[in-house]
Structures are given as structure tokens and as C-alpha cells.
Amino acid sequence: KNIGKATLKARRKMKFSIMMAVALLFCTCFQGCGNSETQKNNKTEQSSLKKTDIPKEERNYAVLPDHIKWLTNESDPVFSSDKAKKGGILHSAITSFPMTFRVVGPDSNGSFRSAILDNQLSLINIHPNTGKIIPELATHWAFGDDKKTMYFMLDKNARWSDGKPVKAWDYVYTLQFMRSEHIIAPWYNDYYTKEIKAVIVFDEYTIGVKSTKAVPDLHLKLGISPTPEHYFGILDKTFVQTNNWEIVPNTGAYQISDFKKGKFIKFKRKKGFWAQDKRYFKNRYNVDTVIFNVIRDINLQWEYFKKGKLDTFDLRFPKYWHQKSNISLFQKGYINKIWFFNDQERSAQGMWLNQDKDIFKDKRICYAFAHAMNIEKVINKVLRKDYFRLSQAFFGYGRYSDYTIKSRSYDIKKVDELMSSAGWTRGSDGIWQKNAIRFSVKVTYSYEEHMPRLVVLKEDALKAGVELLLERLDSTAMFKKILEKKHDVAWMGWSTNIRPSYWQGWHSDNAHKPQTNNITNTDDPELDELIDKYRASLNEQERINLSLKIQNAIHKTGAFVPTFMVPYVRQGYWRWIELPGFKGTRRTDDLFDPFSSMTGGLFWMNSGKKEETLNAMKKGRAFLQVVIRDEQFKKGVNQGG
């Protein structure tokens, strides 16, 4: 999966896609208004009673093959702290309310989706430091001789949030659900039909998941999540509308407990979470409650943070790290700062050109646009050289990335050559024109903090004869417009997967239609052929070779202008929040992510320190200033273009 999310936290696993990268679900009377806990619980009970009263097909059990070699992993290093304490409330913020709580279907592919998906566990996961398989909903796994099948022993302790056990048939139902036309999710329909052949049930707690073809890294493909059959039951054409605001049972540590549209979303930690004492979950997910308040302006979020109404704040933007945090709250040690480098795949952040727009149907114009963008100046002047230039859309994937690809740099002479060769001339206002069409395009973006970057690009683009019209929308509206393919140029980033995923973003199957991730509308038969071969390949080295060819073919389209790479997290946090001694993992992209099963929930609240801090502030007493720079995982950041 490659799951899209708008810029600020574009690389949350989202898994990257993935990929990305998935969001969830209320009664008609609550459209546009608040809700009460009692009404919500009644609604859920009524829905469940109706949905579970379903006639089921006769269920047959297969015979488990002989000589299966079961594997597990209870020996990799623990990545949590035994000093962690339970309790407290994490106050966080989002810039817009999600358009739906569904994780599939129209309008579901937004940035808040990861908060919901991260509370839906998979069969297995990847250790964030060693990269080895670790258990999640399955305790053991095995690889079939056909190199297409994996076998899993389910954890008999695993429970949905409504207390029902997670069983084999919930995985069979995942295929039925994801293949259904009623969810209106073409990508999932395609993936779970063309990539996942079957789920085989041997008993209530033993399954096999079979791929349509053998692939390297089979575990990255087949460690799927269950879907609660007892909740959804038989799907019909009303699915999208009736499940827009439903709170679907999940398997993770937290569940949505309350919300008010446009205002807030509250998650509560489950009492007696079934996995709380498991090796890779112990001493994690420590806060009792997580509240996401809708604060649409980042500057206003900053003011809330300084007043202690938000517990953490992202300081990745240079003006916050270098200037705005140079105040007494930090100097007196009430708020700490940390700069933590990570080592993982990099988000494809940049400018995405819609090739269905007439102006971008000629590659030369796409190339000229790239050469008219002075990204280097933005990095040096606006971003204080804190960011790195991204070279291409798939950077940081080890042997799967072509590090020889370099981004197109600012070059007015090349712009002149390309535009002239395409038959364009400079108008009286200095803007390139042809047949009464001016080289004037709208750049759609979301975060106000990005305005200074875009202003510099706009000014220097004018020198090259290109006019940028800046259109700022809130993140939800921006993403909706982009997925409907109504943009000229999208300023955004995507989340990532552990391996490059090309089909959803670059194959013509997903071009010229809404609600797909091919937002450039790339339609290139040669690129399609390479992507199809990559998806079908049985050989790892062949896939690597194809990956490098695909990246060069994507670079050749000119439809993506890479901008920045940020190989670290930089955050401010009140001193009552505590981190493990190791701070984070190799794959940590948010030190205060409360939910992620791979890297989240490592921090905890110290109620004593909070009281101490608030009293000290009243009395003017200071603590030692804390500024941490952690480079234990800093690696390869200078390979960019």
C-alpha cells in the first residue's frame, strides 16, 4: 500500500504507504453536530445486532501441510523503557477534521488515516532497528515451499475492541471486503484480487495467506490485517454512506472514544489491552488518553503549545528551531528540544505536475518548469541549510534506489532552450506564451508555513518566464482536490513503504480517474511495461534492476519535481514528557507518535514533573536548559541530488 498524506507528517506510515501509507466511522442525526457517549454506544450496539444476524456459508477447513517449519522471534532487542509509567493525557493538534473515519473508499486517503490504521495490527511487523520479522497478531509464521504462501499461528489472546476474539475467518473476510465493489476503492479491489490469491483456514487460529505469485520479501506482502466480519457482515451499496463516521472495532491499544466534527477527536487506551505484556508491546502506549484538537493555523498551534495546552510541537521548520524557540520557556528548561536523525526511506516530497493539463503534455515544458524552480535557493536562504535536496521520488531504499539520478537544478538558460524548442516565446510581461496560452500555473498547497518557500520559488520562476499562482487550501480540501485530479501542480509528499511501490502512483491503470494516487496522470506504455514486470518478478535482483529502470523512466517524464529531504525529526516537548534513554529507533519519524505499532508509544507522562514545572513557572524558578542532538542513525543524507 502506498497511502497518501499531505505534507506536514507525510512520512508517517502512512506504510509506505506506503505505503501508505489508511482513516474510519455515526448516525444521520449527527451530521455536522456533536455527539454523546451514550448515543454513540447505542448506535454501535444497534449496528452490531443488525450486522451479526447474517446467514453464513458452510465453512470448510483445509489440511495443514506436513513438515512446516514454524518460526518466531522473541530474541530481538526490546525498544521500550522499563521506566515508563502509565497515565496522563497527550494533547495534540490537527489542522483539519478528516472527511471520514473510513479507511477505504472516497475521501478516506487523508493524513488522519494513519492514526486509525496504526491501531489496526497486522499478522507480523518489522523490528524498527534490526529489520527482522517480529510477531504481532500472529505468534508464529512459516514459509511455504511454493514461495507464494505463508502460514500463521494466530495469537489466541488477540481481541477486537468489543472483546470478541480475532479468528481465522476475519482474514478470509478481509479478502471479501477489499474485493467488494461496494467499498468504492479501486486500488484495494485490484491489489487484493491481483496480488493476494487466497486466505486458507486450517483451524480457527491457523491460516495460510497465498500470493498470486512468488516474490522476494514475501513477508512484506502477506502480513495482512484482519477485518471484523461480525461488525460489517454482508456489504451492500450503502457501505460508504452508512460507515462514514462509524467507530469500527480494532485490535490496537487505542480506540476513538469521542469526537465532535470540526472540533476534536479523542482516543482512549483500552483497559487490559490484550498485547500489553507482549515483548514488543510492553512499556509502550503509556498515556491514557490522546486528544486531537482541530487548530487550523500552525501559528495558533504554537501559541497553544507555549501555554501548555499542547504537549509537543514539531520544530522541523527552521524558523521555529532557530528563532521562535529562542525564548524563556526553552531557556529556563520548561520545554526541551530534540533533533533526532533517522535512517529510512524518504518521502517523495515535491511538486507534482498534472499531465492531463494541456500545458504539461509536452515533456519539454515539464523539464522547463523544473529548471525554473530555484529549490537550492529555498534550502540555502529560507531553510537555513537544514534541509537536503531530494534527488528523485524513491530515495533511501538501499539497493532499490538509483543514487545516480540527480534533480534538475535552477537554470534559466535551459528554460530558454526548452521553451524555444517547443515553439514558445516570451510575452510583453516576460511570461512564456504560445497560441494565447501563458505559462501560468496554479500551485495547490496546504500549510501556511510553506508560503515563504513558495514565494521564493514564485519570484525566481518569474525571472525564468514562469508564473506561479499560489492556492492555499486546508489539508483536507487540498487532498480532495488533488485526488480528483483538478490541480495544476500539487505541493505535497507521500508516505513510504519498505520497498518501492510504483503501480498506484505511476501506472496508467490509475491515470485519468479520480481517487487514485497517480496524481500526475502519467500514462506511459514503456513505464507500464516495466512496472508490470516489477510486480510479476520472482527474482530479487531482477526486481532491483527493474526498480532502477523505473526510477529513470519516472525521472524522464518530468512530472515530479523533487524538493526537500528531511532525514530527522526535530521537536519541542514540555519537560513532563519523558523518552527512553535511546530516544528513538532507526525508523522513528515522530518521537511522540502515540499509536504506531512499529515505532510509536515509546514516551510517557510524568505527573510529578508536570506539577513541579507548573509550580516553578509560577515562582520564576528555572531548570537546566535541554537541547538534544542525536545522530546515532544519521546515514547517507548527502547522497541526494
XYZ file of C-alpha atoms in Angstrom:
641
model
C 0.000 0.000 0.000
C 1.026 3.487 -0.682
C -1.065 5.710 1.390
C -1.127 9.382 0.658
C -0.946 12.133 3.242
C -0.392 15.854 2.970
C 2.937 17.357 3.789
C 3.472 18.044 7.490
C 3.549 14.392 8.544
C 3.746 12.943 5.064
C 6.056 10.164 6.051
C 4.041 8.631 8.788
C 3.267 5.134 7.957
C 1.361 6.172 6.354
C 3.012 2.022 5.292
C 4.715 3.490 2.885
C 2.401 3.638 2.132
C 3.334 3.203 1.678
C 2.650 2.815 1.951
C 0.992 4.224 2.840
C 0.605 4.827 3.878
C -5.251 4.045 5.539
C -8.957 6.623 8.121
C -12.744 5.190 9.860
C -16.970 5.978 11.002
C -22.166 7.970 13.075
C -25.716 8.317 12.841
C -27.543 10.594 10.437
C -28.691 12.890 13.215
C -25.052 13.725 13.991
C -24.127 15.047 10.553
C -22.421 18.365 11.307
C -23.096 18.278 15.050
C -21.665 16.837 18.256
C -22.345 13.510 19.894
C -22.727 11.971 23.318
C -21.071 8.794 24.569
C -24.438 7.170 25.335
C -25.874 7.853 21.891
C -22.706 6.597 20.247
C -22.687 3.330 22.194
C -26.368 2.769 21.441
C -25.686 3.334 17.754
C -22.812 0.839 17.766
C -24.884 -1.796 19.604
C -27.783 -1.425 17.180
C -25.466 -1.681 14.165
C -23.732 -4.759 15.560
C -27.001 -6.536 16.328
C -28.209 -5.933 12.829
C -24.977 -6.869 11.115
C -24.248 -10.064 13.020
C -27.612 -11.633 12.206
C -26.333 -12.943 8.848
C -26.596 -16.437 7.346
C -23.060 -17.765 6.765
C -21.754 -20.109 4.103
C -20.675 -23.561 5.134
C -17.074 -23.294 6.279
C -14.520 -25.875 5.328
C -11.094 -26.386 6.873
C -8.010 -27.328 4.870
C -5.365 -29.807 5.986
C -2.137 -28.203 7.143
C 0.831 -29.417 5.049
C 3.434 -31.653 6.675
C 6.963 -30.518 7.513
C 6.073 -26.870 8.174
C 8.946 -25.111 9.910
C 7.401 -22.668 12.338
C 9.388 -19.522 13.148
C 9.057 -16.818 15.743
C 11.175 -14.002 17.184
C 11.303 -13.346 20.898
C 15.011 -12.505 20.955
C 15.451 -9.179 19.154
C 16.185 -6.155 21.361
C 13.259 -4.580 23.155
C 12.705 -0.972 22.049
C 10.913 0.439 25.060
C 11.862 1.542 28.556
C 11.049 -0.238 31.814
C 10.979 3.230 33.396
C 7.790 4.069 31.513
C 4.718 4.971 33.554
C 1.069 4.662 32.592
C -1.355 7.559 32.773
C -1.938 11.105 31.620
C -3.388 12.849 28.592
C -1.487 13.749 25.437
C -2.829 16.954 23.911
C -2.104 17.148 20.186
C -3.456 19.086 17.202
C -4.585 18.574 13.620
C -5.111 21.335 11.076
C -8.414 19.979 9.733
C -11.048 17.448 10.632
C -11.000 14.283 8.485
C -13.673 13.908 5.825
C -14.441 10.391 7.009
C -13.326 7.780 9.519
C -13.468 5.080 6.848
C -10.077 3.651 5.885
C -11.179 2.802 2.344
C -13.360 4.467 -0.246
C -13.992 8.079 -1.242
C -12.219 10.788 0.766
C -10.531 8.244 3.076
C -6.988 8.818 1.855
C -6.191 11.721 4.184
C -3.496 12.463 6.730
C -5.534 11.453 9.804
C -5.964 7.975 8.365
C -2.703 6.778 9.895
C -3.961 7.452 13.429
C -6.761 4.971 12.793
C -4.743 2.420 10.838
C -1.947 2.368 13.392
C -4.476 0.956 15.842
C -5.255 -1.921 13.496
C -2.496 -4.505 13.891
C -1.173 -6.902 11.264
C -0.153 -10.532 11.432
C 3.523 -9.594 11.748
C 5.643 -6.470 11.786
C 9.251 -5.416 11.222
C 11.620 -4.640 14.065
C 12.469 -0.924 13.642
C 16.189 -1.436 14.282
C 17.067 -4.932 13.069
C 14.602 -5.160 10.172
C 13.687 -8.726 11.193
C 10.144 -10.093 11.418
C 8.518 -9.830 14.835
C 5.127 -11.152 15.995
C 2.005 -9.038 16.145
C -1.386 -10.772 15.733
C 0.427 -13.995 14.846
C 2.779 -15.702 17.286
C 4.495 -17.915 14.661
C 4.901 -17.967 10.890
C 6.285 -20.266 8.205
C 7.149 -20.059 4.522
C 5.613 -22.465 2.028
C 7.685 -24.493 -0.439
C 5.848 -22.816 -3.340
C 7.370 -19.453 -2.301
C 3.891 -17.976 -2.629
C 2.376 -18.940 0.700
C 2.975 -18.018 4.320
C 1.406 -19.812 7.251
C 0.466 -18.109 10.502
C -0.471 -19.222 14.014
C -2.805 -16.577 15.380
C -2.430 -15.330 18.926
C -5.388 -16.786 20.806
C -5.303 -13.817 23.173
C -5.904 -11.278 20.394
C -9.157 -9.362 20.786
C -11.190 -6.786 18.912
C -12.097 -3.686 20.903
C -15.576 -5.099 21.530
C -13.983 -8.095 23.248
C -14.554 -10.652 20.506
C -11.588 -12.892 19.607
C -9.687 -12.369 16.367
C -10.097 -15.573 14.361
C -9.114 -17.043 11.031
C -12.347 -16.051 9.313
C -11.619 -12.370 9.925
C -8.733 -12.743 7.454
C -10.905 -14.540 4.907
C -13.309 -11.644 5.300
C -10.517 -9.151 4.583
C -10.355 -10.517 1.022
C -14.143 -10.389 0.612
C -14.221 -6.860 1.987
C -11.316 -5.485 -0.050
C -12.582 -7.065 -3.268
C -16.111 -5.695 -2.858
C -17.332 -3.125 -5.346
C -19.338 -1.534 -2.549
C -16.309 -0.065 -0.780
C -15.587 2.017 -3.925
C -11.831 1.590 -3.609
C -10.312 0.551 -6.974
C -6.774 0.265 -5.638
C -7.785 -2.177 -2.911
C -10.059 -4.065 -5.285
C -7.130 -4.518 -7.639
C -4.482 -5.332 -5.037
C -6.498 -7.934 -3.161
C -7.502 -9.576 -6.442
C -4.299 -9.439 -8.462
C -1.795 -9.751 -5.617
C -3.487 -11.832 -2.882
C -4.930 -15.098 -4.181
C -6.476 -16.634 -1.086
C -6.634 -16.986 2.669
C -6.721 -20.669 3.667
C -8.181 -21.722 7.018
C -6.757 -24.808 8.757
C -8.481 -24.186 12.076
C -9.853 -21.171 13.946
C -6.321 -19.969 14.769
C -4.182 -21.226 11.872
C -4.238 -19.732 8.392
C -2.284 -19.548 5.169
C -2.101 -16.423 3.038
C -1.319 -17.119 -0.592
C 0.106 -14.666 -3.101
C -0.791 -14.832 -6.785
C 2.921 -15.117 -7.480
C 6.190 -15.714 -5.736
C 8.022 -12.549 -4.773
C 11.092 -11.649 -2.754
C 10.306 -10.359 0.726
C 7.072 -12.322 0.793
C 6.534 -11.311 4.421
C 6.180 -7.653 3.422
C 3.215 -8.609 1.260
C 1.336 -11.270 3.178
C 1.302 -9.963 6.756
C -2.205 -8.626 6.227
C -4.648 -7.218 8.802
C -7.981 -8.765 9.773
C -11.356 -7.119 9.155
C -14.143 -7.612 11.739
C -16.643 -9.828 9.950
C -19.007 -9.734 12.907
C -19.208 -5.951 12.591
C -19.569 -5.352 8.853
C -21.277 -8.561 7.730
C -22.679 -8.534 4.191
C -21.728 -5.374 2.312
C -24.100 -3.501 0.049
C -24.214 -0.241 -1.903
C -24.910 1.756 1.268
C -21.475 0.948 2.743
C -19.780 4.285 2.011
C -22.567 6.449 3.378
C -23.547 4.364 6.409
C -19.966 3.830 7.575
C -18.741 7.367 7.176
C -18.496 8.033 10.921
C -18.723 4.564 12.460
C -16.224 3.540 15.136
C -15.036 0.188 13.818
C -13.628 -2.405 16.249
C -9.834 -2.601 16.065
C -7.009 -4.669 17.526
C -4.574 -1.978 18.695
C -4.024 -0.224 22.006
C -6.406 2.724 21.457
C -9.885 3.326 20.117
C -11.788 6.501 19.270
C -13.959 7.250 22.298
C -15.478 10.616 21.429
C -15.441 13.301 18.761
C -17.120 16.470 17.650
C -16.926 17.285 13.983
C -14.653 20.179 13.235
C -13.526 20.358 16.887
C -11.741 17.310 18.306
C -11.181 13.550 18.213
C -10.418 11.660 21.411
C -8.774 8.240 21.714
C -8.683 6.198 24.920
C -6.235 3.447 25.796
C -8.023 0.143 26.253
C -8.163 -1.259 29.746
C -6.472 -4.627 29.694
C -5.206 -4.272 26.124
C -4.632 -7.885 25.071
C -0.987 -7.340 23.966
C 0.143 -5.031 26.773
C 2.539 -7.615 28.252
C 3.920 -8.942 24.960
C 7.671 -8.497 24.418
C 7.464 -5.821 21.712
C 4.442 -4.014 23.214
C 5.379 -3.940 26.884
C 6.045 -0.493 28.398
C 4.545 1.204 25.333
C 1.272 3.088 24.690
C 1.524 4.683 28.096
C -0.825 7.666 28.046
C -4.447 7.004 28.968
C -5.951 9.475 26.506
C -4.915 11.175 23.264
C -6.869 14.257 22.212
C -6.501 15.749 18.735
C -7.906 19.278 18.731
C -8.593 20.955 15.401
C -6.400 24.066 15.298
C -6.291 25.116 11.680
C -3.396 27.542 11.882
C 0.103 26.346 12.821
C 0.950 29.728 14.335
C -2.056 29.342 16.612
C -0.908 25.818 17.483
C 2.405 27.363 18.527
C 0.583 29.726 20.892
C -1.363 26.810 22.380
C 1.914 24.913 22.828
C 3.587 27.794 24.664
C 0.648 27.884 27.080
C 0.957 24.156 27.770
C -2.334 23.369 26.012
C -0.397 21.195 23.550
C 2.307 18.906 24.894
C 4.580 18.759 21.853
C 5.309 20.820 18.761
C 7.098 19.966 15.531
C 10.184 22.195 15.183
C 11.242 20.936 11.775
C 10.614 24.344 10.264
C 13.882 26.305 10.708
C 12.213 29.467 11.997
C 10.793 27.520 14.920
C 14.011 25.663 15.757
C 16.370 28.629 15.389
C 14.245 31.667 16.186
C 10.825 31.150 17.735
C 12.107 28.677 20.313
C 14.744 31.156 21.457
C 12.536 32.263 24.335
C 12.499 31.899 28.117
C 10.231 28.822 28.116
C 13.089 26.908 26.484
C 15.941 28.814 28.106
C 14.567 28.133 31.585
C 14.179 24.430 30.832
C 10.392 24.233 30.943
C 10.353 22.968 27.362
C 13.010 20.659 25.874
C 14.258 20.451 22.287
C 15.460 17.376 20.406
C 16.995 16.914 16.929
C 16.893 13.183 16.161
C 18.233 11.753 12.888
C 16.643 8.604 11.468
C 17.567 6.175 8.699
C 14.730 5.112 6.442
C 13.035 5.583 3.085
C 12.415 9.226 2.227
C 9.055 10.748 1.447
C 8.515 11.804 -2.144
C 8.074 15.473 -1.337
C 7.879 17.873 -4.197
C 5.791 19.374 -6.984
C 3.505 17.001 -8.881
C 2.571 18.155 -12.390
C -0.831 17.136 -13.742
C -0.107 15.907 -17.258
C -3.795 15.968 -18.160
C -3.431 19.747 -18.228
C -2.584 20.869 -21.758
C 0.449 22.844 -20.655
C 2.185 19.750 -19.231
C 1.531 17.317 -22.067
C 4.879 18.240 -23.619
C 7.823 16.832 -21.604
C 9.957 19.812 -22.581
C 7.558 22.085 -20.703
C 7.766 19.812 -17.652
C 11.566 19.955 -17.798
C 11.476 23.736 -18.210
C 9.210 24.020 -15.182
C 11.698 22.015 -13.111
C 14.617 24.184 -14.208
C 12.581 27.297 -13.299
C 12.234 26.175 -9.657
C 15.081 27.510 -7.526
C 14.889 24.818 -4.838
C 18.544 25.319 -3.922
C 17.900 28.955 -3.015
C 14.978 27.960 -0.802
C 17.187 25.467 1.056
C 20.034 27.940 1.497
C 18.077 31.074 2.309
C 14.694 30.109 3.721
C 15.533 26.752 5.296
C 18.959 27.784 6.630
C 20.593 24.746 5.004
C 18.812 22.481 7.475
C 17.057 20.537 4.707
C 18.627 18.458 1.946
C 17.727 18.399 -1.739
C 15.770 15.300 -2.693
C 17.015 13.807 -5.941
C 14.064 11.678 -7.039
C 10.790 10.110 -5.896
C 12.254 6.876 -4.482
C 15.283 7.803 -2.400
C 16.587 5.808 0.554
C 15.517 2.292 -0.445
C 19.017 0.835 -0.363
C 19.808 -1.282 -3.437
C 16.368 -0.477 -4.842
C 17.286 3.223 -5.277
C 19.341 4.722 -8.109
C 21.557 7.275 -6.388
C 22.991 8.467 -9.706
C 19.743 10.280 -10.553
C 20.080 13.992 -9.887
C 17.312 16.529 -9.607
C 17.049 19.241 -12.259
C 18.588 22.420 -10.894
C 17.610 26.037 -11.426
C 18.884 27.106 -14.853
C 17.262 29.936 -16.819
C 19.355 29.149 -19.893
C 17.958 25.623 -20.046
C 14.454 27.000 -19.580
C 15.009 29.288 -22.579
C 16.307 26.418 -24.729
C 13.459 24.070 -23.840
C 10.677 26.622 -24.248
C 12.043 27.930 -27.537
C 12.360 24.407 -28.932
C 8.706 23.838 -28.050
C 7.675 26.944 -30.001
C 7.011 29.277 -27.074
C 8.067 32.935 -26.926
C 8.309 35.490 -24.141
C 5.345 37.862 -23.952
C 5.483 41.556 -23.194
C 5.167 40.738 -19.492
C 8.107 38.321 -19.671
C 5.957 35.172 -19.322
C 6.315 32.438 -21.908
C 3.316 32.131 -24.215
C 2.081 30.140 -27.196
C -1.212 30.486 -29.051
C -2.568 32.864 -26.397
C -1.684 30.407 -23.625
C 0.585 31.789 -20.925
C 2.938 29.648 -18.835
C 0.890 30.376 -15.738
C 0.033 27.515 -13.390
C -1.604 27.215 -10.003
C 0.337 25.553 -7.162
C -2.004 23.989 -4.618
C -0.627 23.655 -1.101
C -1.856 23.429 2.472
C 0.454 24.693 5.205
C 0.867 28.416 5.710
C 4.432 27.775 6.910
C 5.320 26.773 3.345
C 4.400 30.195 1.980
C 7.941 31.685 2.324
C 9.355 28.780 0.293
C 6.777 29.207 -2.424
C 7.254 32.971 -2.527
C 10.959 32.498 -3.301
C 10.104 29.955 -5.992
C 7.499 32.315 -7.428
C 9.936 35.234 -7.607
C 12.715 33.278 -9.278
C 10.290 31.456 -11.596
C 9.202 34.860 -12.928
C 12.800 35.516 -13.911
C 12.624 32.338 -15.971
C 9.300 33.342 -17.539
C 7.028 31.095 -15.486
C 4.156 32.451 -13.398
C 3.141 30.580 -10.246
C -0.289 31.274 -8.761
C -0.344 30.133 -5.140
C -3.510 28.441 -3.893
C -3.652 27.553 -0.215
C -6.405 25.197 1.000
C -6.801 23.367 4.280
C -5.206 19.937 4.153
C -8.459 18.017 3.683
C -9.723 20.238 0.854
C -6.292 20.219 -0.780
C -6.042 16.457 -0.782
C -9.584 16.078 -2.094
C -8.829 18.407 -4.996
C -5.620 16.565 -5.823
C -7.225 13.110 -5.722
C -9.949 14.403 -8.021
C -7.121 15.441 -10.386
C -8.278 19.053 -10.557
C -4.897 20.577 -9.723
C -2.215 22.038 -11.987
C 0.698 21.488 -9.602
C 0.388 19.755 -6.222
C 2.837 20.740 -3.499
C 2.901 17.709 -1.215
C 4.593 14.500 -0.137
C 3.667 10.836 0.086
C 4.264 8.300 2.792
C 6.544 5.358 2.092
C 6.839 1.586 2.059
C 9.833 -0.561 2.929
C 10.106 -1.406 -0.776
C 9.293 0.949 -3.668
C 5.678 0.760 -4.830
C 5.121 2.016 -8.360
C 1.797 0.774 -9.661
C -0.538 3.001 -7.678
C 1.333 6.236 -8.372
C 2.748 5.771 -11.860
C 0.836 3.127 -13.845
C -1.707 4.182 -16.473
C -4.299 1.922 -14.783
C -4.605 4.739 -12.253
C -4.382 7.699 -14.637
C -7.262 9.933 -15.806
C -9.570 8.840 -12.974
C -10.316 10.276 -9.511
C -9.445 8.782 -6.132
C -6.184 7.143 -7.223
C -2.609 8.031 -6.327
C -1.463 8.660 -9.900
C -1.890 12.394 -9.390
C 0.416 13.242 -12.312
C -1.847 11.218 -14.654
C 1.260 9.554 -16.070
C 0.265 7.325 -18.984
C 3.428 5.834 -20.462
C 3.283 2.354 -22.103
C 7.020 1.746 -21.637
C 6.810 2.664 -17.950
C 3.708 0.468 -17.597
C 5.627 -2.481 -19.010
C 8.472 -2.009 -16.534
C 6.054 -1.685 -13.613
C 4.157 -4.819 -14.672
C 7.414 -6.756 -14.862
C 8.454 -5.447 -11.457
C 5.176 -6.597 -9.918
C 5.431 -10.021 -11.566
C 9.120 -10.677 -10.962
C 10.122 -13.720 -8.918
C 13.761 -12.735 -8.598
C 15.059 -10.143 -6.161
C 17.969 -8.990 -8.319
C 15.677 -8.633 -11.313
C 13.303 -6.526 -9.210
C 16.196 -4.332 -8.130
C 17.292 -3.844 -11.749
C 13.729 -3.065 -12.812
C 13.366 -0.653 -9.896
C 16.351 1.355 -11.099
C 14.974 1.435 -14.662
C 11.559 2.532 -13.416
C 13.077 5.394 -11.426
C 14.927 6.611 -14.505
C 11.745 6.346 -16.566
C 9.859 8.366 -13.940
C 12.630 10.956 -13.928
C 12.336 11.100 -17.721
C 8.633 12.001 -17.544
C 9.480 15.249 -15.738
C 6.139 15.015 -13.934
C 7.690 15.132 -10.463
C 9.956 17.932 -9.287
C 11.656 16.731 -6.081
C 12.143 19.359 -3.416
C 13.311 18.554 0.109
C 14.522 15.643 2.166
C 14.319 15.904 5.953
C 16.229 12.924 7.415
C 15.374 13.686 11.009
C 12.702 14.748 13.447
C 13.009 17.986 15.374
C 10.560 18.535 18.175
C 9.840 20.580 21.253
C 8.192 18.962 24.271
C 7.285 20.016 27.776
C 9.653 18.531 30.351
C 6.880 16.413 31.896
C 7.037 14.157 28.822
C 9.842 11.621 29.058
C 11.617 9.498 26.437
C 13.623 6.278 26.741
C 17.375 6.640 27.136
C 17.858 5.702 23.475
C 15.284 8.404 22.496
C 14.005 6.638 19.366
C 14.599 3.901 16.811
C 16.207 3.774 13.394
C 12.770 4.214 11.816
C 11.303 6.782 14.215
C 9.722 9.683 12.353
C 7.801 11.142 15.297
C 9.179 10.711 18.810
C 5.733 11.435 20.253
C 3.644 9.290 17.925
C 1.178 7.651 20.324
C -0.054 4.819 18.105
C 2.327 3.313 15.530
C 2.853 -0.404 16.142
C 6.363 -0.168 14.694
C 7.785 2.895 16.445
C 5.051 4.632 18.438
C 4.086 4.884 22.075
C 7.617 4.971 23.496
C 7.162 8.118 25.609
C 5.275 8.627 28.861
C 3.924 11.380 31.113
C 5.498 12.223 34.448
C 2.695 13.754 36.524
C 5.111 14.750 39.280
C 7.268 16.659 36.834
C 4.220 18.423 35.445
C 3.217 19.686 38.852
C 6.835 20.628 39.580
C 7.121 22.518 36.284
C 3.907 24.476 36.695
C 4.861 25.475 40.246
C 8.345 26.517 39.112
C 6.865 28.689 36.368
C 4.658 30.469 38.899
C 7.632 31.134 41.174
C 10.084 32.002 38.360
C 12.376 29.079 39.187
C 14.380 27.708 36.249
C 15.679 24.262 35.302
C 18.681 23.283 33.208
C 18.068 24.003 29.534
C 17.836 20.783 27.483
C 18.770 20.673 23.780
C 19.481 17.188 22.412
C 21.101 16.331 19.070
C 21.125 12.580 18.431
C 22.998 11.317 15.335
C 23.175 7.598 16.123
C 21.213 6.786 12.948
C 22.469 9.584 10.707
C 23.425 7.962 7.438
C 23.625 8.664 3.731
C 21.931 12.063 3.762
C 24.451 13.582 1.366
C 23.573 11.200 -1.481
C 20.790 13.495 -2.637
C 20.817 15.390 -5.912
